[in-house]
PDB file of C-alpha atoms in Angstrom:
ATOM      1  CA  UNK A 124     -54.927 -36.849  92.717  1.00  0.00           C
ATOM      2  CA  UNK A 125     -56.093 -38.528  89.754  1.00  0.00           C
ATOM      3  CA  UNK A 126     -57.366 -41.529  91.433  1.00  0.00           C
ATOM      4  CA  UNK A 127     -54.383 -43.632  89.502  1.00  0.00           C
ATOM      5  CA  UNK A 128     -53.315 -46.549  91.736  1.00  0.00           C
ATOM      6  CA  UNK A 129     -49.747 -45.559  90.982  1.00  0.00           C
ATOM      7  CA  UNK A 130     -50.069 -42.601  91.850  1.00  0.00           C
ATOM      8  CA  UNK A 131     -47.671 -42.357  94.958  1.00  0.00           C
ATOM      9  CA  UNK A 132     -49.046 -38.754  96.088  1.00  0.00           C
ATOM     10  CA  UNK A 133     -52.380 -39.738  95.678  1.00  0.00           C
ATOM     11  CA  UNK A 134     -51.904 -42.773  97.635  1.00  0.00           C
ATOM     12  CA  UNK A 135     -49.879 -41.393 100.181  1.00  0.00           C
ATOM     13  CA  UNK A 136     -52.948 -39.551 100.424  1.00  0.00           C
ATOM     14  CA  UNK A 137     -55.660 -41.561 100.040  1.00  0.00           C
ATOM     15  CA  UNK A 138     -53.520 -43.208 103.370  1.00  0.00           C
ATOM     16  CA  UNK A 139     -53.655 -40.288 104.900  1.00  0.00           C
ATOM     17  CA  UNK A 140     -56.870 -39.607 105.259  1.00  0.00           C
ATOM     18  CA  UNK A 141     -57.520 -42.970 105.966  1.00  0.00           C
ATOM     19  CA  UNK A 142     -55.670 -43.225 108.986  1.00  0.00           C
ATOM     20  CA  UNK A 143     -57.352 -40.013 110.048  1.00  0.00           C
ATOM     21  CA  UNK A 144     -60.692 -41.496 109.692  1.00  0.00           C
ATOM     22  CA  UNK A 145     -59.439 -44.264 111.238  1.00  0.00           C
ATOM     23  CA  UNK A 146     -58.010 -42.294 114.322  1.00  0.00           C
ATOM     24  CA  UNK A 147     -60.953 -40.366 114.574  1.00  0.00           C
ATOM     25  CA  UNK A 148     -63.322 -43.412 115.193  1.00  0.00           C
ATOM     26  CA  UNK A 149     -60.592 -44.885 117.975  1.00  0.00           C
ATOM     27  CA  UNK A 150     -61.488 -41.328 119.580  1.00  0.00           C
ATOM     28  CA  UNK A 151     -64.724 -40.922 119.728  1.00  0.00           C
ATOM     29  CA  UNK A 152     -64.735 -45.120 120.503  1.00  0.00           C
ATOM     30  CA  UNK A 153     -63.042 -44.353 123.349  1.00  0.00           C
ATOM     31  CA  UNK A 154     -65.471 -40.735 124.671  1.00  0.00           C
ATOM     32  CA  UNK A 155     -68.344 -43.833 123.822  1.00  0.00           C
ATOM     33  CA  UNK A 156     -66.300 -45.969 126.479  1.00  0.00           C
ATOM     34  CA  UNK A 157     -66.051 -43.243 128.866  1.00  0.00           C
ATOM     35  CA  UNK A 158     -69.083 -42.032 128.578  1.00  0.00           C
ATOM     36  CA  UNK A 159     -71.267 -44.921 128.713  1.00  0.00           C
ATOM     37  CA  UNK A 160     -69.061 -46.055 131.999  1.00  0.00           C
ATOM     38  CA  UNK A 161     -69.757 -43.324 134.411  1.00  0.00           C
ATOM     39  CA  UNK A 162     -74.111 -43.355 132.919  1.00  0.00           C
ATOM     40  CA  UNK A 163     -75.983 -44.078 136.275  1.00  0.00           C
ATOM     41  CA  UNK A 164     -79.998 -44.194 135.882  1.00  0.00           C
ATOM     42  CA  UNK A 165     -82.773 -43.342 139.053  1.00  0.00           C
ATOM     43  CA  UNK A 166     -85.792 -44.113 138.987  1.00  0.00           C
ATOM     44  CA  UNK A 167     -88.944 -43.692 141.232  1.00  0.00           C
ATOM     45  CA  UNK A 168     -92.261 -45.633 141.068  1.00  0.00           C
ATOM     46  CA  UNK A 169     -95.100 -43.088 140.445  1.00  0.00           C
ATOM     47  CA  UNK A 170     -96.512 -43.566 143.801  1.00  0.00           C
ATOM     48  CA  UNK A 171     -93.190 -42.828 145.339  1.00  0.00           C
ATOM     49  CA  UNK A 172     -92.491 -45.845 147.666  1.00  0.00           C
ATOM     50  CA  UNK A 173     -89.354 -46.954 145.537  1.00  0.00           C
ATOM     51  CA  UNK A 174     -85.809 -44.965 144.645  1.00  0.00           C
ATOM     52  CA  UNK A 175     -83.648 -46.981 142.861  1.00  0.00           C
ATOM     53  CA  UNK A 176     -80.106 -45.949 140.922  1.00  0.00           C
ATOM     54  CA  UNK A 177     -79.094 -48.462 138.872  1.00  0.00           C
ATOM     55  CA  UNK A 178     -74.616 -48.279 137.273  1.00  0.00           C
ATOM     56  CA  UNK A 179     -73.868 -48.586 133.475  1.00  0.00           C
ATOM     57  CA  UNK A 180     -74.405 -52.199 133.377  1.00  0.00           C
ATOM     58  CA  UNK A 181     -77.986 -52.301 135.042  1.00  0.00           C
ATOM     59  CA  UNK A 182     -76.848 -53.485 138.160  1.00  0.00           C
ATOM     60  CA  UNK A 183     -78.919 -52.277 140.959  1.00  0.00           C
ATOM     61  CA  UNK A 184     -76.618 -50.007 142.785  1.00  0.00           C
ATOM     62  CA  UNK A 185     -78.868 -48.263 145.607  1.00  0.00           C
ATOM     63  CA  UNK A 186     -82.474 -48.521 146.920  1.00  0.00           C
ATOM     64  CA  UNK A 187     -84.441 -46.081 148.839  1.00  0.00           C
ATOM     65  CA  UNK A 188     -87.954 -47.351 150.258  1.00  0.00           C
ATOM     66  CA  UNK A 189     -90.128 -44.503 151.843  1.00  0.00           C
ATOM     67  CA  UNK A 190     -92.303 -45.236 154.610  1.00  0.00           C
ATOM     68  CA  UNK A 191     -95.215 -46.130 152.347  1.00  0.00           C
ATOM     69  CA  UNK A 192     -93.443 -49.380 151.963  1.00  0.00           C
ATOM     70  CA  UNK A 193     -94.566 -50.343 156.184  1.00  0.00           C
ATOM     71  CA  UNK A 194     -98.097 -49.646 155.393  1.00  0.00           C
ATOM     72  CA  UNK A 195     -97.570 -51.435 151.825  1.00  0.00           C
ATOM     73  CA  UNK A 196     -98.366 -55.649 151.301  1.00  0.00           C
ATOM     74  CA  UNK A 197     -94.850 -57.658 151.219  1.00  0.00           C
ATOM     75  CA  UNK A 198     -95.861 -58.637 147.553  1.00  0.00           C
ATOM     76  CA  UNK A 199     -97.104 -54.948 146.127  1.00  0.00           C
ATOM     77  CA  UNK A 200     -93.473 -53.759 147.032  1.00  0.00           C
ATOM     78  CA  UNK A 201     -91.417 -56.873 145.219  1.00  0.00           C
ATOM     79  CA  UNK A 202     -94.197 -55.939 142.170  1.00  0.00           C
ATOM     80  CA  UNK A 203     -93.303 -52.340 142.388  1.00  0.00           C
ATOM     81  CA  UNK A 204     -89.130 -52.158 142.966  1.00  0.00           C
ATOM     82  CA  UNK A 205     -89.277 -54.756 139.755  1.00  0.00           C
ATOM     83  CA  UNK A 206     -90.959 -52.549 137.817  1.00  0.00           C
ATOM     84  CA  UNK A 207     -89.255 -49.125 139.105  1.00  0.00           C
ATOM     85  CA  UNK A 208     -85.804 -51.174 138.338  1.00  0.00           C
ATOM     86  CA  UNK A 209     -87.421 -52.778 134.955  1.00  0.00           C
ATOM     87  CA  UNK A 210     -88.238 -48.273 134.130  1.00  0.00           C
ATOM     88  CA  UNK A 211     -84.743 -47.882 134.834  1.00  0.00           C
ATOM     89  CA  UNK A 212     -83.180 -50.231 132.717  1.00  0.00           C
ATOM     90  CA  UNK A 213     -85.163 -48.700 129.709  1.00  0.00           C
ATOM     91  CA  UNK A 214     -84.405 -44.987 130.249  1.00  0.00           C
ATOM     92  CA  UNK A 215     -80.318 -46.734 131.077  1.00  0.00           C
ATOM     93  CA  UNK A 216     -81.210 -47.960 127.313  1.00  0.00           C
ATOM     94  CA  UNK A 217     -82.400 -45.091 126.059  1.00  0.00           C
ATOM     95  CA  UNK A 218     -79.628 -42.785 127.164  1.00  0.00           C
ATOM     96  CA  UNK A 219     -76.929 -45.603 125.913  1.00  0.00           C
ATOM     97  CA  UNK A 220     -77.945 -45.240 122.884  1.00  0.00           C
ATOM     98  CA  UNK A 221     -78.333 -41.329 122.894  1.00  0.00           C
ATOM     99  CA  UNK A 222     -74.687 -41.564 123.810  1.00  0.00           C
ATOM    100  CA  UNK A 223     -73.548 -44.267 121.065  1.00  0.00           C
ATOM    101  CA  UNK A 224     -75.830 -41.789 118.346  1.00  0.00           C
ATOM    102  CA  UNK A 225     -73.696 -38.095 119.960  1.00  0.00           C
ATOM    103  CA  UNK A 226     -70.638 -40.158 120.077  1.00  0.00           C
ATOM    104  CA  UNK A 227     -69.809 -42.580 116.849  1.00  0.00           C
ATOM    105  CA  UNK A 228     -73.192 -41.532 115.259  1.00  0.00           C
ATOM    106  CA  UNK A 229     -75.605 -44.175 113.602  1.00  0.00           C
ATOM    107  CA  UNK A 230     -74.099 -44.117 110.061  1.00  0.00           C
ATOM    108  CA  UNK A 231     -71.960 -46.729 110.594  1.00  0.00           C
ATOM    109  CA  UNK A 232     -72.577 -50.492 110.318  1.00  0.00           C
ATOM    110  CA  UNK A 233     -70.462 -51.083 113.204  1.00  0.00           C
ATOM    111  CA  UNK A 234     -72.454 -47.466 115.755  1.00  0.00           C
ATOM    112  CA  UNK A 235     -75.659 -49.515 114.693  1.00  0.00           C
ATOM    113  CA  UNK A 236     -74.817 -53.025 115.842  1.00  0.00           C
ATOM    114  CA  UNK A 237     -73.446 -51.423 119.395  1.00  0.00           C
ATOM    115  CA  UNK A 238     -76.326 -49.339 119.747  1.00  0.00           C
ATOM    116  CA  UNK A 239     -78.868 -52.664 119.243  1.00  0.00           C
ATOM    117  CA  UNK A 240     -77.203 -55.006 121.130  1.00  0.00           C
ATOM    118  CA  UNK A 241     -77.012 -52.302 124.259  1.00  0.00           C
ATOM    119  CA  UNK A 242     -80.417 -52.007 123.225  1.00  0.00           C
ATOM    120  CA  UNK A 243     -81.379 -55.670 123.551  1.00  0.00           C
ATOM    121  CA  UNK A 244     -78.774 -56.393 126.435  1.00  0.00           C
ATOM    122  CA  UNK A 245     -81.003 -53.811 128.674  1.00  0.00           C
ATOM    123  CA  UNK A 246     -84.115 -53.194 127.651  1.00  0.00           C
ATOM    124  CA  UNK A 247     -86.993 -55.254 128.778  1.00  0.00           C
ATOM    125  CA  UNK A 248     -90.224 -56.090 126.491  1.00  0.00           C
ATOM    126  CA  UNK A 249     -92.720 -56.336 129.084  1.00  0.00           C
ATOM    127  CA  UNK A 250     -94.844 -53.113 129.843  1.00  0.00           C
ATOM    128  CA  UNK A 251     -94.016 -51.602 133.516  1.00  0.00           C
ATOM    129  CA  UNK A 252     -97.650 -51.951 134.997  1.00  0.00           C
ATOM    130  CA  UNK A 253     -98.726 -49.927 137.336  1.00  0.00           C
ATOM    131  CA  UNK A 254     -98.540 -51.104 141.237  1.00  0.00           C
ATOM    132  CA  UNK A 255    -102.186 -51.577 142.989  1.00  0.00           C
ATOM    133  CA  UNK A 256    -102.867 -48.913 145.788  1.00  0.00           C
ATOM    134  CA  UNK A 257    -101.480 -49.611 148.519  1.00  0.00           C
ATOM    135  CA  UNK A 258    -102.724 -51.958 151.477  1.00  0.00           C
ATOM    136  CA  UNK A 259    -103.162 -49.655 154.896  1.00  0.00           C
ATOM    137  CA  UNK A 260    -103.236 -50.834 158.020  1.00  0.00           C
ATOM    138  CA  UNK A 261    -106.558 -49.709 159.724  1.00  0.00           C
ATOM    139  CA  UNK A 262    -104.787 -49.953 163.121  1.00  0.00           C
ATOM    140  CA  UNK A 263    -103.738 -46.775 164.542  1.00  0.00           C
ATOM    141  CA  UNK A 264    -100.067 -47.394 165.019  1.00  0.00           C
ATOM    142  CA  UNK A 265     -97.788 -47.920 161.215  1.00  0.00           C
ATOM    143  CA  UNK A 266     -96.895 -52.066 161.045  1.00  0.00           C
ATOM    144  CA  UNK A 267     -94.255 -52.973 159.318  1.00  0.00           C
ATOM    145  CA  UNK A 268     -95.114 -56.035 156.726  1.00  0.00           C
ATOM    146  CA  UNK A 269     -92.297 -57.651 158.581  1.00  0.00           C
ATOM    147  CA  UNK A 270     -94.661 -57.863 162.187  1.00  0.00           C
ATOM    148  CA  UNK A 271     -98.035 -58.474 160.263  1.00  0.00           C
ATOM    149  CA  UNK A 272     -96.460 -61.967 159.944  1.00  0.00           C
TER     150      UNK A 272
END
């Protein structure tokens, strides 16, 4: 192949190489999409109050509250849930960007744009703040925060 555009054999070789690159990109993109759709992230707060799971879109799909919740003020419970959800979304963004890099790479502008879009959609800018120490009821029996109202 001498690079002459009028060379039919060279043109066929270039078209075949181009077709191979497009087919590989399509296969890599399908693999990326399949792997991204399968991702789930589970996060637990440092105090062990809540464990939650999100799917590939960042949607909450499961939440488990431990018995520690019964001895914790409602505002602390809700803040802990939100902070743990933010932590899970940041982990999901990291994992998704790893999958993108592993499957389609980071060299192309399209791959970088996909990775940036995923990060922007999922990642929270606010760093998670540690939840205050739980308020523990001094009574002899644990009391649900609902019973305190």
